[in-house]
Amino acid sequence: MSFTSPHLAALAPYTPGEQPAIEGLVKLNTNENPYPPSPRVLAAIDGAARAGLQLYPDPESRALRGAIARHHGVAPDHVFVGNGSDEVLALAFDAFFRQGQPLLLPDVSYSFYQSVCRWLDVAVRQVPLDEGLRVDLAAFEATRGQNVAGMVIANPNAPTGIALPRGALERLAQIHPQRVLLVDEAYVDFGAESATTLVARHPNVLVVQTLSKSRALAGLRVGWAIGQPPLVDALTRVKNSFNAYPLDRLAQAGAIAAFEDQAYFERQRDAVVHCREGLLLQLEDLGFAVLPSQANFVFARHPVHDAAQLAAALRARKVLVRHFAQPRIDQYLRISVGTPAQCEQLLQALAACLQG
Ligand code: PMP
């Protein structure tokens, strides 16, 4: 006997990176920000906790959408918000990609996309990255005229960290103008060009961003999408069929404050980028080949040492990095950029592992 629907057996749930409670752990496995959020965010959350928690939050998050709209220089009706960008992505897949045709995804990208596709019965057609693990524009161009459900590009891509320039995204938007091009910009603030400025002239472009990485608020769960009103309205219809209040009062208040402290944001973002550049060179000194990263992580392989074994050896030394047992990338380690002290601990542990 089974209580579950047949659909359940076909799911392939996403496995998030570990969040172990180990004291002294150097946690470089989930691309979190190593710095705390702005003190203004904490003050705003504190204020919100003391006023009105007995009341439902604004289901349309109007004040927050206004803050995000100002940040991007768009009208508030171009902004949709959700409980982390994962939720925004899932709602977008539901709204736009259940077309009965395959969705185009790079073969190496954020694996959550595939989990959502299984859940929503969206067929996937993988478009291989080129030999440098870059998104292959020509391969996407070759699908022109074919029936597809849409396209999803993480920019910078995960877990490679490699970014496409805005012009390339614009070309992608023009391949299937009747279908949505979803650009997942979870890591865009660390050095890539945002596609949000394409939204005004491309009604099929939807750009998704998050507070989780560059604004150090992974725990608050706030993500958003920028698109023209028909796309935003479609997302709102799906949201209200599922959960009318995805963002609680604390999240809305904290998120608004995050956009009000631009100086803090820039300072700690710059610290991460600076540390990334140093880490990249030092990994190369240890013999690693490192992909060029525009994100808050680096993707590196050693010509001799097996990546899974290295990840395990690092773990034994209380340094957590991410390894994906997946074709094409199983010899890479994805290492989040931490504080300078954490990067130093990582490098020392790695040097010891390479000798051992
Ligand atoms: N997109 C990409 C490419 C990611 O790596 C992540 C984080 N795992 C997300 C989206 C989701 O981030 P969040 O739900 O925290 O906004």
Short mmCIF file of C-alpha atoms and ligand atoms in Angstrom, two decimals:
data_model
loop_
_atom_site.label_atom_id
_atom_site.label_comp_id
_atom_site.label_asym_id
_atom_site.label_seq_id
_atom_site.Cartn_x
_atom_site.Cartn_y
_atom_site.Cartn_z
CA MET A 1 0.00 0.00 0.00
CA SER A 2 1.21 3.53 -0.71
CA PHE A 3 -0.25 6.83 0.38
CA THR A 4 1.58 8.77 -2.30
CA SER A 5 0.60 9.63 -5.84
CA PRO A 6 2.56 7.97 -8.69
CA HIS A 7 3.96 11.42 -9.45
CA LEU A 8 5.95 11.35 -6.20
CA ALA A 9 8.13 8.46 -7.32
CA ALA A 10 9.24 10.46 -10.36
CA LEU A 11 10.50 13.43 -8.34
CA ALA A 12 14.23 14.12 -8.12
CA PRO A 13 14.40 16.53 -5.17
CA TYR A 14 17.20 19.07 -5.01
CA THR A 15 19.88 18.38 -2.39
CA PRO A 16 20.96 21.64 -0.73
CA GLY A 17 24.53 21.93 0.57
CA GLU A 18 25.03 20.68 4.11
CA GLN A 19 24.39 22.98 7.09
CA PRO A 20 26.19 20.97 9.79
CA ALA A 21 26.47 22.25 13.35
CA ILE A 22 30.19 21.56 13.77
CA GLU A 23 32.13 23.97 15.90
CA GLY A 24 35.00 25.76 14.21
CA LEU A 25 33.87 24.67 10.75
CA VAL A 26 35.10 26.72 7.78
CA LYS A 27 31.91 26.64 5.77
CA LEU A 28 32.62 27.28 2.10
CA ASN A 29 30.02 24.94 0.57
CA THR A 30 26.81 26.95 -0.03
CA ASN A 31 27.97 30.31 -1.37
CA GLU A 32 26.68 32.23 1.60
CA ASN A 33 28.14 35.63 2.35
CA PRO A 34 30.84 35.35 5.04
CA TYR A 35 29.81 38.72 6.53
CA PRO A 36 26.70 39.54 8.56
CA PRO A 37 23.96 41.66 7.01
CA SER A 38 23.79 45.42 7.47
CA PRO A 39 23.00 46.57 11.04
CA ARG A 40 20.14 48.56 9.51
CA VAL A 41 18.54 45.30 8.40
CA LEU A 42 18.73 43.91 11.93
CA ALA A 43 17.20 47.09 13.35
CA ALA A 44 14.35 46.97 10.83
CA ILE A 45 13.61 43.31 11.62
CA ASP A 46 13.65 44.12 15.32
CA GLY A 47 11.20 46.97 14.76
CA ALA A 48 8.90 44.79 12.67
CA ALA A 49 8.95 42.05 15.31
CA ARG A 50 7.62 44.53 17.86
CA ALA A 51 4.82 45.95 15.72
CA GLY A 52 1.99 44.06 14.15
CA LEU A 53 3.05 40.41 14.10
CA GLN A 54 -0.53 39.50 14.98
CA LEU A 55 -1.51 40.85 11.56
CA TYR A 56 -0.95 39.24 8.17
CA PRO A 57 1.77 40.84 6.07
CA ASP A 58 0.94 42.79 2.90
CA PRO A 59 0.29 39.92 0.45
CA GLU A 60 1.57 42.00 -2.46
CA SER A 61 4.67 43.28 -0.59
CA ARG A 62 4.06 46.74 -2.04
CA ALA A 63 6.64 48.66 0.01
CA LEU A 64 9.35 46.11 -0.75
CA ARG A 65 8.46 45.99 -4.44
CA GLY A 66 8.71 49.78 -4.44
CA ALA A 67 12.21 49.60 -2.94
CA ILE A 68 13.31 46.97 -5.49
CA ALA A 69 11.76 48.99 -8.33
CA ARG A 70 13.73 52.09 -7.26
CA HIS A 71 16.90 50.04 -7.03
CA HIS A 72 16.52 48.82 -10.63
CA GLY A 73 14.95 51.98 -12.06
CA VAL A 74 11.73 50.22 -13.12
CA ALA A 75 8.06 50.66 -12.17
CA PRO A 76 6.75 48.57 -9.23
CA ASP A 77 4.46 46.65 -11.61
CA HIS A 78 7.64 45.20 -13.12
CA VAL A 79 8.61 43.56 -9.80
CA PHE A 80 7.53 40.23 -8.33
CA VAL A 81 8.82 39.01 -4.95
CA GLY A 82 8.99 35.56 -3.41
CA ASN A 83 10.31 33.49 -0.54
CA GLY A 84 13.87 33.21 -1.82
CA SER A 85 14.69 33.12 -5.51
CA ASP A 86 14.15 29.35 -5.50
CA GLU A 87 10.46 30.02 -4.97
CA VAL A 88 10.40 32.70 -7.66
CA LEU A 89 12.10 30.28 -10.05
CA ALA A 90 9.63 27.48 -9.29
CA LEU A 91 6.63 29.78 -9.81
CA ALA A 92 8.14 31.00 -13.08
CA PHE A 93 8.68 27.45 -14.33
CA ASP A 94 5.03 26.75 -13.55
CA ALA A 95 3.77 29.95 -15.20
CA PHE A 96 5.89 29.86 -18.37
CA PHE A 97 7.45 26.48 -19.10
CA ARG A 98 4.55 24.00 -18.92
CA GLN A 99 4.14 24.28 -22.68
CA GLY A 100 4.37 20.60 -23.58
CA GLN A 101 7.71 21.25 -25.26
CA PRO A 102 11.24 20.90 -23.92
CA LEU A 103 12.87 23.61 -21.85
CA LEU A 104 16.41 24.48 -22.92
CA LEU A 105 18.98 24.33 -20.10
CA PRO A 106 22.78 24.22 -20.18
CA ASP A 107 23.88 20.68 -19.28
CA VAL A 108 25.86 22.04 -16.35
CA SER A 109 23.88 24.57 -14.34
CA TYR A 110 21.98 25.00 -11.08
CA SER A 111 20.56 21.52 -10.44
CA PHE A 112 17.43 22.87 -8.78
CA TYR A 113 16.07 23.62 -12.29
CA GLN A 114 15.95 19.92 -13.08
CA SER A 115 14.19 19.16 -9.80
CA VAL A 116 11.49 21.71 -10.56
CA CYS A 117 11.08 20.32 -14.07
CA ARG A 118 10.49 16.84 -12.69
CA TRP A 119 7.97 18.22 -10.23
CA LEU A 120 6.07 20.15 -12.91
CA ASP A 121 6.47 17.56 -15.69
CA VAL A 122 8.49 19.93 -17.86
CA ALA A 123 10.67 18.05 -20.36
CA VAL A 124 14.27 19.27 -20.50
CA ARG A 125 16.63 19.49 -23.45
CA GLN A 126 20.19 19.94 -22.28
CA VAL A 127 22.44 22.21 -24.29
CA PRO A 128 26.07 21.22 -23.58
CA LEU A 129 28.50 23.86 -22.36
CA ASP A 130 31.50 24.26 -24.66
CA GLU A 131 34.87 22.69 -23.86
CA GLY A 132 35.78 25.68 -21.66
CA LEU A 133 32.56 25.07 -19.65
CA ARG A 134 31.05 28.28 -21.07
CA VAL A 135 27.43 28.60 -22.17
CA ASP A 136 27.48 27.73 -25.88
CA LEU A 137 25.65 30.54 -27.66
CA ALA A 138 25.92 28.88 -31.05
CA ALA A 139 24.25 25.73 -29.73
CA PHE A 140 21.34 27.83 -28.45
CA GLU A 141 21.20 29.69 -31.79
CA ALA A 142 20.88 26.33 -33.52
CA THR A 143 17.49 25.80 -31.84
CA ARG A 144 15.97 28.78 -33.67
CA GLY A 145 12.67 27.79 -35.28
CA GLN A 146 12.29 24.69 -33.11
CA ASN A 147 9.46 24.23 -30.63
CA VAL A 148 10.71 24.84 -27.12
CA ALA A 149 9.12 25.84 -23.81
CA GLY A 150 11.71 28.52 -23.07
CA MET A 151 15.26 28.94 -21.86
CA VAL A 152 16.92 29.31 -18.47
CA ILE A 153 20.40 30.73 -18.02
CA ALA A 154 22.11 31.30 -14.69
CA ASN A 155 24.38 34.31 -15.14
CA PRO A 156 26.99 33.93 -13.77
CA ASN A 157 26.44 30.23 -14.27
CA ALA A 158 26.51 27.91 -11.28
CA PRO A 159 28.63 26.07 -10.41
CA THR A 160 31.16 27.38 -12.96
CA GLY A 161 31.06 31.09 -12.01
CA ILE A 162 31.49 32.08 -15.67
CA ALA A 163 29.32 34.98 -16.88
CA LEU A 164 27.95 35.95 -20.28
CA PRO A 165 28.00 39.63 -21.30
CA ARG A 166 24.65 41.41 -21.61
CA GLY A 167 24.89 41.42 -25.41
CA ALA A 168 24.95 37.62 -25.44
CA LEU A 169 21.83 37.49 -23.26
CA GLU A 170 20.11 39.86 -25.66
CA ARG A 171 20.94 37.52 -28.53
CA LEU A 172 19.49 34.62 -26.56
CA ALA A 173 16.30 36.62 -25.94
CA GLN A 174 15.87 37.00 -29.70
CA ILE A 175 16.12 33.29 -30.56
CA HIS A 176 12.64 32.38 -29.27
CA PRO A 177 10.83 35.71 -28.87
CA GLN A 178 7.53 33.93 -28.16
CA ARG A 179 9.04 32.14 -25.16
CA VAL A 180 10.41 33.35 -21.85
CA LEU A 181 14.15 33.66 -21.35
CA LEU A 182 14.68 33.38 -17.60
CA VAL A 183 18.01 34.82 -16.43
CA ASP A 184 18.90 33.71 -12.91
CA GLU A 185 21.18 36.42 -11.50
CA ALA A 186 21.73 35.02 -8.00
CA TYR A 187 25.42 35.97 -8.24
CA VAL A 188 25.29 38.95 -10.59
CA ASP A 189 26.49 41.56 -8.08
CA PHE A 190 29.94 39.97 -7.84
CA GLY A 191 30.95 41.13 -11.31
CA ALA A 192 28.54 40.20 -14.12
CA GLU A 193 26.37 42.49 -16.26
CA SER A 194 22.72 42.42 -15.32
CA ALA A 195 20.02 41.73 -17.91
CA THR A 196 17.47 43.91 -16.10
CA THR A 197 18.01 46.70 -18.64
CA LEU A 198 16.88 44.31 -21.40
CA VAL A 199 13.42 43.99 -19.84
CA ALA A 200 12.14 47.30 -21.27
CA ARG A 201 12.65 46.20 -24.88
CA HIS A 202 12.22 42.43 -24.57
CA PRO A 203 8.81 41.34 -23.26
CA ASN A 204 10.07 37.75 -22.94
CA VAL A 205 12.96 38.48 -20.56
CA LEU A 206 12.49 37.69 -16.88
CA VAL A 207 15.41 38.37 -14.53
CA VAL A 208 15.56 36.75 -11.10
CA GLN A 209 17.73 38.03 -8.24
CA THR A 210 18.12 37.34 -4.52
CA LEU A 211 19.20 38.89 -1.23
CA SER A 212 20.85 35.60 -0.26
CA LYS A 213 24.34 36.14 -1.65
CA SER A 214 25.61 39.69 -2.18
CA ARG A 215 23.39 41.12 0.57
CA ALA A 216 24.19 38.44 3.12
CA LEU A 217 20.57 37.48 3.82
CA ALA A 218 20.29 33.80 2.86
CA GLY A 219 18.43 33.24 6.13
CA LEU A 220 15.74 35.81 5.38
CA ARG A 221 14.53 34.12 2.15
CA VAL A 222 13.85 37.01 -0.22
CA GLY A 223 14.08 36.81 -4.00
CA TRP A 224 12.49 38.76 -6.83
CA ALA A 225 11.89 38.88 -10.54
CA ILE A 226 12.01 41.83 -12.93
CA GLY A 227 9.87 41.57 -16.05
CA GLN A 228 7.16 43.34 -17.97
CA PRO A 229 3.71 43.43 -16.29
CA PRO A 230 2.22 40.43 -18.18
CA LEU A 231 4.99 38.23 -16.79
CA VAL A 232 4.66 39.71 -13.30
CA ASP A 233 0.87 39.26 -13.41
CA ALA A 234 1.29 35.62 -14.45
CA LEU A 235 3.63 34.99 -11.52
CA THR A 236 1.17 36.67 -9.16
CA ARG A 237 -1.63 34.40 -10.38
CA VAL A 238 0.44 31.32 -9.65
CA LYS A 239 1.58 32.69 -6.28
CA ASN A 240 -1.96 33.40 -5.16
CA SER A 241 -2.99 29.87 -6.14
CA PHE A 242 -0.33 28.52 -3.81
CA ASN A 243 0.55 30.96 -1.01
CA ALA A 244 -0.76 34.53 -0.90
CA TYR A 245 1.72 35.54 1.84
CA PRO A 246 5.12 34.14 0.89
CA LEU A 247 7.05 36.96 2.59
CA ASP A 248 6.43 37.52 6.28
CA ARG A 249 6.54 40.92 7.98
CA LEU A 250 10.12 40.49 9.20
CA ALA A 251 11.36 39.55 5.75
CA GLN A 252 9.64 42.47 4.08
CA ALA A 253 10.98 44.97 6.62
CA GLY A 254 14.52 43.55 6.58
CA ALA A 255 14.62 43.43 2.79
CA ILE A 256 13.56 47.06 2.43
CA ALA A 257 16.34 48.08 4.83
CA ALA A 258 18.87 46.05 2.83
CA PHE A 259 18.23 48.29 -0.18
CA GLU A 260 18.62 51.40 1.96
CA ASP A 261 22.20 50.62 2.98
CA GLN A 262 24.02 50.72 -0.34
CA ALA A 263 27.34 51.74 1.21
CA TYR A 264 27.44 48.66 3.46
CA PHE A 265 26.49 46.45 0.53
CA GLU A 266 29.26 47.81 -1.66
CA ARG A 267 31.88 47.50 1.09
CA GLN A 268 31.33 43.86 1.85
CA ARG A 269 30.69 42.94 -1.79
CA ASP A 270 34.05 44.50 -2.69
CA ALA A 271 35.70 42.57 0.15
CA VAL A 272 34.40 39.29 -1.27
CA VAL A 273 35.51 40.15 -4.81
CA HIS A 274 38.95 41.18 -3.59
CA CYS A 275 39.31 37.95 -1.63
CA ARG A 276 38.16 35.92 -4.66
CA GLU A 277 40.93 37.33 -6.82
CA GLY A 278 43.57 36.47 -4.21
CA LEU A 279 42.13 33.00 -3.67
CA LEU A 280 42.18 32.29 -7.38
CA LEU A 281 45.89 33.08 -7.66
CA GLN A 282 46.77 31.10 -4.56
CA LEU A 283 44.83 28.07 -5.80
CA GLU A 284 46.77 28.30 -9.04
CA ASP A 285 49.98 28.37 -7.01
CA LEU A 286 48.86 25.05 -5.49
CA GLY A 287 48.53 23.62 -9.00
CA PHE A 288 44.77 24.03 -9.49
CA ALA A 289 43.20 25.08 -12.77
CA VAL A 290 40.56 27.66 -11.81
CA LEU A 291 37.75 28.90 -14.06
CA PRO A 292 37.38 32.70 -14.35
CA SER A 293 34.72 33.57 -11.77
CA GLN A 294 32.33 36.52 -11.65
CA ALA A 295 30.59 35.00 -8.61
CA ASN A 296 31.31 34.59 -4.88
CA PHE A 297 32.79 31.14 -5.46
CA VAL A 298 35.49 29.58 -7.58
CA PHE A 299 35.39 26.30 -9.50
CA ALA A 300 38.73 24.55 -9.48
CA ARG A 301 40.27 21.24 -10.45
CA HIS A 302 43.59 19.69 -9.60
CA PRO A 303 45.40 17.83 -12.39
CA VAL A 304 46.46 15.00 -10.10
CA HIS A 305 44.27 14.79 -7.01
CA ASP A 306 40.75 13.37 -7.20
CA ALA A 307 38.15 16.01 -6.33
CA ALA A 308 35.87 13.78 -4.23
CA GLN A 309 38.85 12.60 -2.18
CA LEU A 310 40.07 16.16 -1.74
CA ALA A 311 36.62 17.28 -0.55
CA ALA A 312 36.57 14.43 1.98
CA ALA A 313 40.11 15.22 3.17
CA LEU A 314 39.18 18.89 3.58
CA ARG A 315 36.09 17.91 5.54
CA ALA A 316 38.26 15.88 7.92
CA ARG A 317 40.14 19.14 8.50
CA LYS A 318 36.87 20.97 9.18
CA VAL A 319 36.78 22.78 5.85
CA LEU A 320 33.58 22.26 3.88
CA VAL A 321 33.52 22.78 0.09
CA ARG A 322 31.06 21.43 -2.49
CA HIS A 323 31.70 18.51 -4.81
CA PHE A 324 29.22 17.44 -7.49
CA ALA A 325 29.35 13.77 -8.50
CA GLN A 326 28.09 14.67 -11.93
CA PRO A 327 29.40 14.03 -15.46
CA ARG A 328 31.90 16.62 -16.79
CA ILE A 329 32.38 18.36 -13.44
CA ASP A 330 33.18 15.52 -11.03
CA GLN A 331 36.85 16.55 -10.89
CA TYR A 332 36.03 20.09 -9.74
CA LEU A 333 35.58 21.60 -6.31
CA ARG A 334 33.27 24.56 -5.85
CA ILE A 335 34.69 26.77 -3.14
CA SER A 336 32.73 29.71 -1.73
CA VAL A 337 34.74 32.85 -1.08
CA GLY A 338 34.95 33.45 2.66
CA THR A 339 36.67 36.04 4.79
CA PRO A 340 40.45 36.41 4.28
CA ALA A 341 40.94 34.31 7.43
CA GLN A 342 38.68 31.53 6.12
CA CYS A 343 40.42 31.54 2.74
CA GLU A 344 43.75 31.24 4.55
CA GLN A 345 42.47 28.24 6.56
CA LEU A 346 41.23 26.65 3.35
CA LEU A 347 44.56 27.13 1.60
CA GLN A 348 46.51 25.71 4.54
CA ALA A 349 44.22 22.69 4.73
CA LEU A 350 44.45 22.17 0.97
CA ALA A 351 48.23 22.38 1.01
CA ALA A 352 48.29 19.71 3.74
CA CYS A 353 45.85 17.49 1.80
CA LEU A 354 47.93 17.73 -1.36
CA GLN A 355 51.02 16.60 0.54
CA GLY A 356 49.24 13.84 2.45
N1 PMP B 1 20.03 30.44 -8.26
C1 PMP B 1 21.26 29.94 -8.14
C2 PMP B 1 22.11 29.83 -9.36
C3 PMP B 1 21.73 29.52 -6.88
O1 PMP B 1 22.95 28.99 -6.76
C4 PMP B 1 20.90 29.65 -5.75
C5 PMP B 1 21.38 29.24 -4.37
N2 PMP B 1 21.48 27.89 -4.15
C6 PMP B 1 19.61 30.17 -5.94
C7 PMP B 1 19.21 30.56 -7.19
C8 PMP B 1 18.61 30.23 -4.82
O2 PMP B 1 18.89 31.22 -3.91
P1 PMP B 1 17.80 31.69 -2.86
O3 PMP B 1 16.61 30.76 -2.94
O4 PMP B 1 18.50 31.65 -1.56
O5 PMP B 1 17.42 33.07 -3.28
#
